[in-house]
PDB file of C-alpha atoms in Angstrom:
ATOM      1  CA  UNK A 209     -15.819   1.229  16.099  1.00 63.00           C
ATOM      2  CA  UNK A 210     -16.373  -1.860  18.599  1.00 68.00           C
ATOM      3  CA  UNK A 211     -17.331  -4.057  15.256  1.00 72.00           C
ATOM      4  CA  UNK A 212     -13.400  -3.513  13.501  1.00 77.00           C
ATOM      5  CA  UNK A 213     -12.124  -3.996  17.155  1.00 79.00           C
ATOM      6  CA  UNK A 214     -13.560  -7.381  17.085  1.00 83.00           C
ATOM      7  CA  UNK A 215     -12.618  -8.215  13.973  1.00 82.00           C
ATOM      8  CA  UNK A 216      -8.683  -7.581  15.343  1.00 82.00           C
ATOM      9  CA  UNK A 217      -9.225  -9.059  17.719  1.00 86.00           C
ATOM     10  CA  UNK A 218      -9.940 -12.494  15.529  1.00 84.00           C
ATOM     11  CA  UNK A 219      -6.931 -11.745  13.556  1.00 86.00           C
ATOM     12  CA  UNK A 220      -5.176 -11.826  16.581  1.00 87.00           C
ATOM     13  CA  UNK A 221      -6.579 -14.692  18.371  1.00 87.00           C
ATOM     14  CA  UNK A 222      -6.167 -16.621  14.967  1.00 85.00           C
ATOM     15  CA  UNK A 223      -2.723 -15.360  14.399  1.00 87.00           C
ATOM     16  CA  UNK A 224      -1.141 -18.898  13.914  1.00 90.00           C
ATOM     17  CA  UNK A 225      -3.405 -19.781  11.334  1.00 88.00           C
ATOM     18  CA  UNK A 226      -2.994 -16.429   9.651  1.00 89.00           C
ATOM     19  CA  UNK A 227       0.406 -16.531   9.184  1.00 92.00           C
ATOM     20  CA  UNK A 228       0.342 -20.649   7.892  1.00 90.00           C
ATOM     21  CA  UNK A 229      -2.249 -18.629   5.413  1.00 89.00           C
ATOM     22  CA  UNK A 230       0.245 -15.727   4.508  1.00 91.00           C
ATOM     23  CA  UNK A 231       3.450 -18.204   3.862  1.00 90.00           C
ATOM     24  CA  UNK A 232       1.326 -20.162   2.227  1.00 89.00           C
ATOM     25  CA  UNK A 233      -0.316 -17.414  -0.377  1.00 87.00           C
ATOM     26  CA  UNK A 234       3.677 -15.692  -0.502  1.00 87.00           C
ATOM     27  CA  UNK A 235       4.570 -19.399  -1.730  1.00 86.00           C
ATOM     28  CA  UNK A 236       1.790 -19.452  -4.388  1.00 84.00           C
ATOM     29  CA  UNK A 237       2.948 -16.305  -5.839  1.00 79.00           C
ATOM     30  CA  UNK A 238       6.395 -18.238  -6.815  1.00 75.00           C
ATOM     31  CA  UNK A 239       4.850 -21.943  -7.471  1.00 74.00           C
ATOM     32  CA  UNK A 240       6.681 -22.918 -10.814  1.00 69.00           C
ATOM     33  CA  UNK A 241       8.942 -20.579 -11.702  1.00 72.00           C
ATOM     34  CA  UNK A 242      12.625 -21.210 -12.162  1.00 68.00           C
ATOM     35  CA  UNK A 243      13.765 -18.474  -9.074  1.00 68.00           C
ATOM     36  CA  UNK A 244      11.782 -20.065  -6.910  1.00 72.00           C
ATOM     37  CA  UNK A 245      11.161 -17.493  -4.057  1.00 79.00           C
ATOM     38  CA  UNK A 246      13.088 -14.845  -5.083  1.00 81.00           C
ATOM     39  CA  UNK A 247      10.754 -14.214  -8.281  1.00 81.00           C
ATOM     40  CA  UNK A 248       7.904 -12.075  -5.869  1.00 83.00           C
ATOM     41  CA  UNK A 249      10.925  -9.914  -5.104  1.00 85.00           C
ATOM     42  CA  UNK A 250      12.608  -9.972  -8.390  1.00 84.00           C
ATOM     43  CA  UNK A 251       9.736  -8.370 -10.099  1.00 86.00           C
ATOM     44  CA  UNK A 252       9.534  -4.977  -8.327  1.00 88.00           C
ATOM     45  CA  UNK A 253      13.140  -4.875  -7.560  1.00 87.00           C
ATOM     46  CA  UNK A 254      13.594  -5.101 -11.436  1.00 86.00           C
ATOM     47  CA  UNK A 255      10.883  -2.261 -12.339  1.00 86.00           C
ATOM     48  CA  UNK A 256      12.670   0.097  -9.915  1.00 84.00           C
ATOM     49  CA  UNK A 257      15.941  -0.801 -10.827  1.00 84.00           C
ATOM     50  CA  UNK A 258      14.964   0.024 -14.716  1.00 86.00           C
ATOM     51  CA  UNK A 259      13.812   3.322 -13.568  1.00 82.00           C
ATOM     52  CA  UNK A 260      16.884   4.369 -12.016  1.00 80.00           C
ATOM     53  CA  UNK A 261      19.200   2.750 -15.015  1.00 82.00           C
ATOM     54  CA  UNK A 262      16.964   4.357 -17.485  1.00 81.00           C
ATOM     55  CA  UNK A 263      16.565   8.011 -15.971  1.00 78.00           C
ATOM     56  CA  UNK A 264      19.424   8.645 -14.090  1.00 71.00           C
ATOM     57  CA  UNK A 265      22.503   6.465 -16.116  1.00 74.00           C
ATOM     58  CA  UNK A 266      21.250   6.606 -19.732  1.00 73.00           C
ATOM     59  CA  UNK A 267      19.379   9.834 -19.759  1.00 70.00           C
ATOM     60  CA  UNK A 268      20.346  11.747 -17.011  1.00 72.00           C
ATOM     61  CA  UNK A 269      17.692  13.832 -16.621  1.00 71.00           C
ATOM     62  CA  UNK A 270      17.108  15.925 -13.373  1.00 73.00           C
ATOM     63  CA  UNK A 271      14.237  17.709 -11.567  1.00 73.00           C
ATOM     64  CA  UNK A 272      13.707  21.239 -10.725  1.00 66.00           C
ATOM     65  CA  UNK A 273      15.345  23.376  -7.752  1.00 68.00           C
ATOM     66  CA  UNK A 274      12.831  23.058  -5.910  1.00 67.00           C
ATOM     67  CA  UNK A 275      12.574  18.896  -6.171  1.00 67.00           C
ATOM     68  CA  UNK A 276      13.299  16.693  -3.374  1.00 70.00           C
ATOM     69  CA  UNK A 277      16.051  15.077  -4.956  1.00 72.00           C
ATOM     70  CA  UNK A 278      17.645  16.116  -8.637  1.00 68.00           C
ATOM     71  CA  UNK A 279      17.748  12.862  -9.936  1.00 75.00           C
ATOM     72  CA  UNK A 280      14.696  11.890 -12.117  1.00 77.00           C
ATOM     73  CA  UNK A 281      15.267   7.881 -11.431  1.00 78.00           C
ATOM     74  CA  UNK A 282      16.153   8.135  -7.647  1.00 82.00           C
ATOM     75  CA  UNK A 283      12.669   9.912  -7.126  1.00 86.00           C
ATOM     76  CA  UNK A 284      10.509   7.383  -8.861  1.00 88.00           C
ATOM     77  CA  UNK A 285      12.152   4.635  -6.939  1.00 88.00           C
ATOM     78  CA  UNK A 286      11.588   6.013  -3.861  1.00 90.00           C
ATOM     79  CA  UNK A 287       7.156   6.766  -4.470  1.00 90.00           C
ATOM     80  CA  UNK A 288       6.983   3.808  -7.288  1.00 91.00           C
ATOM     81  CA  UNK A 289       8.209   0.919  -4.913  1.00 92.00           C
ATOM     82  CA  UNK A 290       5.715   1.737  -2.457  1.00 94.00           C
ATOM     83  CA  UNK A 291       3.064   2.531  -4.409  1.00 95.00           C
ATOM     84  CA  UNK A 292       3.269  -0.909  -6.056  1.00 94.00           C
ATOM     85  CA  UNK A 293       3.137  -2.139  -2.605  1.00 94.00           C
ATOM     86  CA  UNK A 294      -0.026  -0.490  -1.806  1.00 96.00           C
ATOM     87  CA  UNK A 295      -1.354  -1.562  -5.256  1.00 95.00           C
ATOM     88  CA  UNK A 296      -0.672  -5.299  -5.060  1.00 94.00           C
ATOM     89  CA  UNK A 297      -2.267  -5.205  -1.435  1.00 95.00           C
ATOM     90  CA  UNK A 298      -5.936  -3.448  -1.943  1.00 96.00           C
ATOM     91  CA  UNK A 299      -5.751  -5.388  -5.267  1.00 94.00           C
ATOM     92  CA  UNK A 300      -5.157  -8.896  -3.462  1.00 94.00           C
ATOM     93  CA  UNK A 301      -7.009  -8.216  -0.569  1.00 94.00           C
ATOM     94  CA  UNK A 302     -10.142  -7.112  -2.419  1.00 94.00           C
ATOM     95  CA  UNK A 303     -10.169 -10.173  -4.163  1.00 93.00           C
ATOM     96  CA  UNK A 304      -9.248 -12.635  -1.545  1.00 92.00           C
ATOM     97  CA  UNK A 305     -12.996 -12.836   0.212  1.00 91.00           C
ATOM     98  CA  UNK A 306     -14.437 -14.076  -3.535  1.00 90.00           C
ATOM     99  CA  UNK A 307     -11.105 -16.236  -3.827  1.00 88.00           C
ATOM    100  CA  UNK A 308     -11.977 -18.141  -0.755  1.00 84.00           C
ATOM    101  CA  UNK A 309     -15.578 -17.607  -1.455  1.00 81.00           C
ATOM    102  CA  UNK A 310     -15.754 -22.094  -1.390  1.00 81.00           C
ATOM    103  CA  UNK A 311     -13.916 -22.364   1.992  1.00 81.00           C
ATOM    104  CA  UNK A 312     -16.299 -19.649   3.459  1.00 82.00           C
ATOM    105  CA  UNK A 313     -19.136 -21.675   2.456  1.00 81.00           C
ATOM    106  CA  UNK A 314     -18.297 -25.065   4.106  1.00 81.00           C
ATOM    107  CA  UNK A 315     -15.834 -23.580   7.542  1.00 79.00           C
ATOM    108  CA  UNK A 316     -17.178 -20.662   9.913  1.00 81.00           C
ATOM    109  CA  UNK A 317     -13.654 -18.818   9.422  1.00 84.00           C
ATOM    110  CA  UNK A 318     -14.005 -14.845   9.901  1.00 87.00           C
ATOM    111  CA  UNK A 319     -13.532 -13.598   6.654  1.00 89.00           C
ATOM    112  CA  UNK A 320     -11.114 -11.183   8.227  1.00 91.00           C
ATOM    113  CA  UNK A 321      -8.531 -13.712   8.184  1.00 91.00           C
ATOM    114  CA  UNK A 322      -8.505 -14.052   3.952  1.00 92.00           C
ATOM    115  CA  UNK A 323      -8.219 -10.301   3.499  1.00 94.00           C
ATOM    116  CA  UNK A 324      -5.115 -10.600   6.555  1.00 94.00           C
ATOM    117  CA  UNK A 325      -3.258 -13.164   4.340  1.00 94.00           C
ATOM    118  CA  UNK A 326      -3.416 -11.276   1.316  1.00 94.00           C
ATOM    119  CA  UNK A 327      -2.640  -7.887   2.436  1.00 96.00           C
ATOM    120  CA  UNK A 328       0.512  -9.505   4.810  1.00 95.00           C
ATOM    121  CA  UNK A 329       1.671 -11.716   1.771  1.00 94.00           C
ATOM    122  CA  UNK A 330       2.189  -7.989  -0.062  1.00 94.00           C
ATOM    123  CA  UNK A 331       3.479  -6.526   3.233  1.00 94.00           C
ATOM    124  CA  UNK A 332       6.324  -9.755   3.026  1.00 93.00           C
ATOM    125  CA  UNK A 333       7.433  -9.410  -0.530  1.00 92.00           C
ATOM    126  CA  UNK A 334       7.547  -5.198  -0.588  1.00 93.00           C
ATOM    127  CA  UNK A 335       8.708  -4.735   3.159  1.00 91.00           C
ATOM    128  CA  UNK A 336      11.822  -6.052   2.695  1.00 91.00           C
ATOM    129  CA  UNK A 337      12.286  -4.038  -0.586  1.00 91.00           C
ATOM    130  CA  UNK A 338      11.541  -0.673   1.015  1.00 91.00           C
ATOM    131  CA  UNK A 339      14.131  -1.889   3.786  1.00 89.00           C
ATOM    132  CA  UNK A 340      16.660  -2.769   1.009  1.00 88.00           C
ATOM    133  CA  UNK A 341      16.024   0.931  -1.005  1.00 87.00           C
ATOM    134  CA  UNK A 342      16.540   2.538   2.439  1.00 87.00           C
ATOM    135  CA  UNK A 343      19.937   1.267   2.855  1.00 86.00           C
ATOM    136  CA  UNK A 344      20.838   2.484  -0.663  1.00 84.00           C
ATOM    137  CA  UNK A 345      19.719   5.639   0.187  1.00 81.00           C
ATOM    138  CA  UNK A 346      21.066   6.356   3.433  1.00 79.00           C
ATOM    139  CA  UNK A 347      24.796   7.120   2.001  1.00 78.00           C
ATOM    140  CA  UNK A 348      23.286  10.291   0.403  1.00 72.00           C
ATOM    141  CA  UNK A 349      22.490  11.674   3.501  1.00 72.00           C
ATOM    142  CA  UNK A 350      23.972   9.878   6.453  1.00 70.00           C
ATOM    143  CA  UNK A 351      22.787   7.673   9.091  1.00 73.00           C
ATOM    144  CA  UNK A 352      20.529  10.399  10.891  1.00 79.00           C
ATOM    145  CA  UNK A 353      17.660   9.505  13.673  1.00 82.00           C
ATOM    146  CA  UNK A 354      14.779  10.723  10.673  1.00 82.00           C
ATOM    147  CA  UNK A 355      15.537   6.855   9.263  1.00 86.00           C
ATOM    148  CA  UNK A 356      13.423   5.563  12.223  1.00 87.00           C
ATOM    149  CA  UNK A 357      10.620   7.554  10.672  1.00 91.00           C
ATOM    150  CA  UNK A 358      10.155   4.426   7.966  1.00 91.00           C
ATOM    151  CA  UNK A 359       8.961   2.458  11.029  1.00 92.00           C
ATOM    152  CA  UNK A 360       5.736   4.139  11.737  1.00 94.00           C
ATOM    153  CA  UNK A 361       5.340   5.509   8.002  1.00 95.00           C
ATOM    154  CA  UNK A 362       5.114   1.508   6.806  1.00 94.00           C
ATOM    155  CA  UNK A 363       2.737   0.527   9.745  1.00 94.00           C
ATOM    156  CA  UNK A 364       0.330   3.178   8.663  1.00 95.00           C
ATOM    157  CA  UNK A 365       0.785   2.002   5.604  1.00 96.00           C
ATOM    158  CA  UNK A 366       0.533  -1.706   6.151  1.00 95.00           C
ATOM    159  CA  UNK A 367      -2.929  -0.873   8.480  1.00 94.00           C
ATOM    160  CA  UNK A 368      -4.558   1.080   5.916  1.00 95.00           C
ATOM    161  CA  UNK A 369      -4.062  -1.528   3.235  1.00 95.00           C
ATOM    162  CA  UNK A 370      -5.860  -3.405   4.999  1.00 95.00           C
ATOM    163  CA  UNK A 371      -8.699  -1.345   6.508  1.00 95.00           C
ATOM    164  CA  UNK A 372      -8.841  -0.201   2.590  1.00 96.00           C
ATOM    165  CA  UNK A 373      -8.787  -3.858   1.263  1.00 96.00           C
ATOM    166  CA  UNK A 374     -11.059  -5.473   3.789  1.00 95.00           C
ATOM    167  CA  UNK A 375     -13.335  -2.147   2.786  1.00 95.00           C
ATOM    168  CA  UNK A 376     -12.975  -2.996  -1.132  1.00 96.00           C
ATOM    169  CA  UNK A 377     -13.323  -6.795  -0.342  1.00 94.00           C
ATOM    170  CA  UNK A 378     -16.831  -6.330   0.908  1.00 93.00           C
ATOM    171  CA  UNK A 379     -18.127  -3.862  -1.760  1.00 93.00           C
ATOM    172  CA  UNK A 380     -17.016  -6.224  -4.337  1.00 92.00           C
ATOM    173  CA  UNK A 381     -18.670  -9.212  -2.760  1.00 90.00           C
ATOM    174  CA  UNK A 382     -21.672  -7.567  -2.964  1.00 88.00           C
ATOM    175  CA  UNK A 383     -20.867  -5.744  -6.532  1.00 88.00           C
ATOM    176  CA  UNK A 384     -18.487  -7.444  -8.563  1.00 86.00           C
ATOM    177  CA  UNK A 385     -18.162  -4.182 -10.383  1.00 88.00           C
ATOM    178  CA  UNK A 386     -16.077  -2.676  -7.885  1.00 90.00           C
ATOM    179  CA  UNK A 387     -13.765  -4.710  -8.687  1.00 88.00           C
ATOM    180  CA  UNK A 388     -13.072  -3.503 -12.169  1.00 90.00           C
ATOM    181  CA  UNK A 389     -13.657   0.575 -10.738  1.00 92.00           C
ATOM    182  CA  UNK A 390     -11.051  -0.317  -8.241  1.00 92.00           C
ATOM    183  CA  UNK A 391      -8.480  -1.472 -10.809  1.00 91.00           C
ATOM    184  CA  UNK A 392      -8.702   1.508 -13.412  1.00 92.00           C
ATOM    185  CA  UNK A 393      -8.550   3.973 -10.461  1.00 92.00           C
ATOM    186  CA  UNK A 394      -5.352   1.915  -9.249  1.00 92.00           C
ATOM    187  CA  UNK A 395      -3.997   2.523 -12.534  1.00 91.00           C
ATOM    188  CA  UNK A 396      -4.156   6.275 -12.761  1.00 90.00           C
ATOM    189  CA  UNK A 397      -4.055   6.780  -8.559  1.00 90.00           C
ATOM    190  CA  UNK A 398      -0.198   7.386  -9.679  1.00 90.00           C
ATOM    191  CA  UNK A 399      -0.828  10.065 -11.540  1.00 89.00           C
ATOM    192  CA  UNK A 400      -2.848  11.929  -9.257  1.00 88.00           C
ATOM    193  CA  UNK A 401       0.094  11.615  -6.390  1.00 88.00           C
ATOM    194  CA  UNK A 402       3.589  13.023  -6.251  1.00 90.00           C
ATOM    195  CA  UNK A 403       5.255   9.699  -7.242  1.00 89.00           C
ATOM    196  CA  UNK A 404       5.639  11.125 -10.906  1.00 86.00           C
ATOM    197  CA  UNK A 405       6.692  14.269 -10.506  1.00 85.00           C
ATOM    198  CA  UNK A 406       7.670  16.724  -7.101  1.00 85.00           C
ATOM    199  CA  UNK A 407       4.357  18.235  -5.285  1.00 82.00           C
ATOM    200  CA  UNK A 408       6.068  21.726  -5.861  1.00 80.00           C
ATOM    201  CA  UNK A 409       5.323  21.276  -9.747  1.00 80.00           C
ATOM    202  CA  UNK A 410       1.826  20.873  -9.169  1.00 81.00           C
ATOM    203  CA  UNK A 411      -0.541  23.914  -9.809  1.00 81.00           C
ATOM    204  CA  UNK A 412      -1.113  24.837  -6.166  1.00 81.00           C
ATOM    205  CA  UNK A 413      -4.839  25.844  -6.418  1.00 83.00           C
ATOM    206  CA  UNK A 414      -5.510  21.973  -7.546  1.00 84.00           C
ATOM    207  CA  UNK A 415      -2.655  20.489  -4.781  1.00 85.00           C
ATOM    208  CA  UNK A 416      -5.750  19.213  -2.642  1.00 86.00           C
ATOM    209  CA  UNK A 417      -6.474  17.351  -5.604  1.00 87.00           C
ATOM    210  CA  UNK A 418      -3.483  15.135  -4.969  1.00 88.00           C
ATOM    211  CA  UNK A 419      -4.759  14.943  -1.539  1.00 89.00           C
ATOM    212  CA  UNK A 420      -7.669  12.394  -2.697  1.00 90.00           C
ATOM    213  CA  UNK A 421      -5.092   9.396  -2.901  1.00 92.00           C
ATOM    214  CA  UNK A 422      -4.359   8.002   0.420  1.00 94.00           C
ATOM    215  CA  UNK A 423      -1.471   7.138  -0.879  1.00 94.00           C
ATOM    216  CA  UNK A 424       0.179  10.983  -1.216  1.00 93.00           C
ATOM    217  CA  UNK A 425       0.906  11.229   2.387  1.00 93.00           C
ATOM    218  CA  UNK A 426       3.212   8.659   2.724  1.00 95.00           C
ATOM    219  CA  UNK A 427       4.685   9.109  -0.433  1.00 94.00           C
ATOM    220  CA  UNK A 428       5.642  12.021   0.663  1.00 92.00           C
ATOM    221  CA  UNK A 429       7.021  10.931   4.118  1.00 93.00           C
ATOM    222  CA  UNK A 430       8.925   8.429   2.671  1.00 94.00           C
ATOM    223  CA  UNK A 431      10.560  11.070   0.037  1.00 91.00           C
ATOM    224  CA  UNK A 432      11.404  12.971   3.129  1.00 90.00           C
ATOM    225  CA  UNK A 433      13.106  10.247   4.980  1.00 91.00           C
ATOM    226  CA  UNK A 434      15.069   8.712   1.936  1.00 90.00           C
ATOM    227  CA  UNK A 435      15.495  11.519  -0.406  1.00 87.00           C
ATOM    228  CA  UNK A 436      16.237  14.593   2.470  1.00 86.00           C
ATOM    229  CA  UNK A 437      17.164  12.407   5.402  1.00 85.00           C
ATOM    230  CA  UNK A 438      13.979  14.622   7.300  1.00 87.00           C
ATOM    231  CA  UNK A 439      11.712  13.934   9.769  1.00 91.00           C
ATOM    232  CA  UNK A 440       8.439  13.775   7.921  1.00 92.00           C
ATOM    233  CA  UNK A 441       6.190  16.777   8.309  1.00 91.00           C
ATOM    234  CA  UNK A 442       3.040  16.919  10.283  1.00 92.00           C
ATOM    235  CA  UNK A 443       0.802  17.195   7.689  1.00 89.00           C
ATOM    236  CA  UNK A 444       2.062  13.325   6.336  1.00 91.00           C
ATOM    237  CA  UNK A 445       0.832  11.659   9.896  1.00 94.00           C
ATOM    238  CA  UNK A 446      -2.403  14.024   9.994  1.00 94.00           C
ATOM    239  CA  UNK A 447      -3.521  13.645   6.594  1.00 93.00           C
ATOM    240  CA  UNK A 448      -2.801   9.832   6.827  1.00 93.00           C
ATOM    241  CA  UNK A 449      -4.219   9.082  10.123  1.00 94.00           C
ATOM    242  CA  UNK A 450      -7.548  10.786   9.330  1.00 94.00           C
ATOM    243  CA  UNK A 451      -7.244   8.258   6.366  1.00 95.00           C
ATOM    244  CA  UNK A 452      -7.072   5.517   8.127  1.00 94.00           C
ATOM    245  CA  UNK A 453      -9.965   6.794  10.539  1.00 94.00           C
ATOM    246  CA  UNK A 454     -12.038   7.886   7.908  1.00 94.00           C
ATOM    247  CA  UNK A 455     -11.750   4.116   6.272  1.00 94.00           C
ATOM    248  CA  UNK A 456     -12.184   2.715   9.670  1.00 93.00           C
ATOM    249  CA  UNK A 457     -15.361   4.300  10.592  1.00 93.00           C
ATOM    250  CA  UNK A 458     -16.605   3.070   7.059  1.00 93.00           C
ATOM    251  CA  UNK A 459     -15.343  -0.307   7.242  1.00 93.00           C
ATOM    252  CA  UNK A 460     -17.308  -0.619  10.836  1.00 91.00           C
ATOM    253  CA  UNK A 461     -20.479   0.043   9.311  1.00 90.00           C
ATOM    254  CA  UNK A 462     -20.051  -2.315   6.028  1.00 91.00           C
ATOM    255  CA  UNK A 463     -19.095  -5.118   8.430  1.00 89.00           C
ATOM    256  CA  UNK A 464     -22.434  -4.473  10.781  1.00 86.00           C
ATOM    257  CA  UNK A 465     -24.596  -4.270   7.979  1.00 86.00           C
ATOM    258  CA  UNK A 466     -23.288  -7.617   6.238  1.00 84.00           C
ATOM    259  CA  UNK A 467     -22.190  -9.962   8.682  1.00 80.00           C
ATOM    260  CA  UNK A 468     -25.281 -11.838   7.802  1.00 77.00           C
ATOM    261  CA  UNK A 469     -25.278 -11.660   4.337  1.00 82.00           C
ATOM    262  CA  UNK A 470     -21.175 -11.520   3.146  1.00 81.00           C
ATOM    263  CA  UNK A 471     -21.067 -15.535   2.937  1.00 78.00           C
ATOM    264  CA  UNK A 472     -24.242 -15.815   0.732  1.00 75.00           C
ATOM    265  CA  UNK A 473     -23.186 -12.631  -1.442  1.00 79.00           C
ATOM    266  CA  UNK A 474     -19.652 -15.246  -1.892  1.00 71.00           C
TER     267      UNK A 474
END
């Protein structure tokens, strides 16, 4: 574990130049369009806010007893937004070491730093969002002390983006086909997680199933925190912790066995 140590160690020790990296990506994401830098936030805000206008106000339609919440378009919202967070970061980050493949070539930058700005550019446009839905929210349920739970709930979510990124960013250096494997599974990953649907609805022999996506303990936390006003359970920080160590270990031995070779592989 010493070798993903040292490479936090560069983020932090470069953590000027990382964040002149990160404001710069967030303001590439809104070069030339009319809204200027509202447009990275307008985009999810907008998909969310469909969901809610189209399920709850036109439709109406409701869950089960047993649901977190009745309301079909106030459950989306609250797995959707950060699962499109997640998405745009593993996505971005996984990309960002053949992006800056040129700059590697000709300055002796830790490629750390690229897969950093990508995955903090996401964590800039969709942290403020989750921030924004949690204020909505918290008139369903009061102001109670299980609100601080979003703290640690997007920090886990915000490291393993980009353990998982940096991860994905060096398999598809070396395999641009990961790439493409990494996308489809991104595109049915919310399927196979209770953003859709309640985890009470799915067949409980094939629950661990859902377990797969790194992505179902959180969603899960957050649903507890917005939707219930609860303290997540412990199974959320368990099950997303061993995530993160799981990742961590791997990432430690991909980063060992291609520091010599990542650049040329660019």
């Amino acid at each position: 574990m010493m070798v993903v140590f040292n490479e936090l160690r560069s983020v932090w020790s470069a953590r000027a130049l990382v964040w002149v990296l990160t404001r710069r990506e967030v303001a590439a994401r809104h070069a030339g369009t009319a809204v200027g830098v509202l447009w990275p936030y307008l985009q999810p805000l907008l998909t969310v806010a469909a969901y809610y206008l189209v399920f709850d106000v036109v439709f109406n339609m409701r869950l089960g007893e047993n649901a977190p919440t009745r309301a079909v378009g106030a459950f989306l919202v609250v797995g959707a937004l950060p699962w499109m967070g997640f998405c745009d970061a593993v996505q971005r980050g996984m990309n960002s070491l053949i992006d800056a493949g040129g700059l590697l070539h000709k300055n002796p930058l830790p490629p750390v730093l690229f897969v950093t700005r990508a995955v903090l550019a996401s964590a800039v446009i969709y942290g403020p969002l989750m921030l924004l839905v949690a204020l909505a929210y918290i008139p369903a349920h009061g102001l109670r002390p299980a609100v601080l739970a979003l703290v640690p709930l997007l920090a886990l979510q915000l490291l393993l983006c980009l353990v998982l990124a940096y991860v994905l960013a060096i398999l598809a250096a070396a395999l641009r086909d990961v790439a493409q494997l990494v996308g489809f599974l991104l595109s049915v990953g919310i399927y196979l997680s209770p953003i859709l649907f309640p985890l009470s609805l799915f067949p409980e022999r094939w629950r661990w199933v859902l377990w797969l996506n790194p992505m179902t303990g959180l969603v899960q936390g957050y649903q507890q925190v917005l939707l219930q006003g609860a303290w997540p359970p412990a199974s959320v920080w368990w099950v997303s912790l061993a995530w993160l160590a799981l990742l961590a270990l791997l990432l430690n031995a991909l980063v060992a066995r291609s520091r010599d070779q990542l650049v040329d592989w660019l």
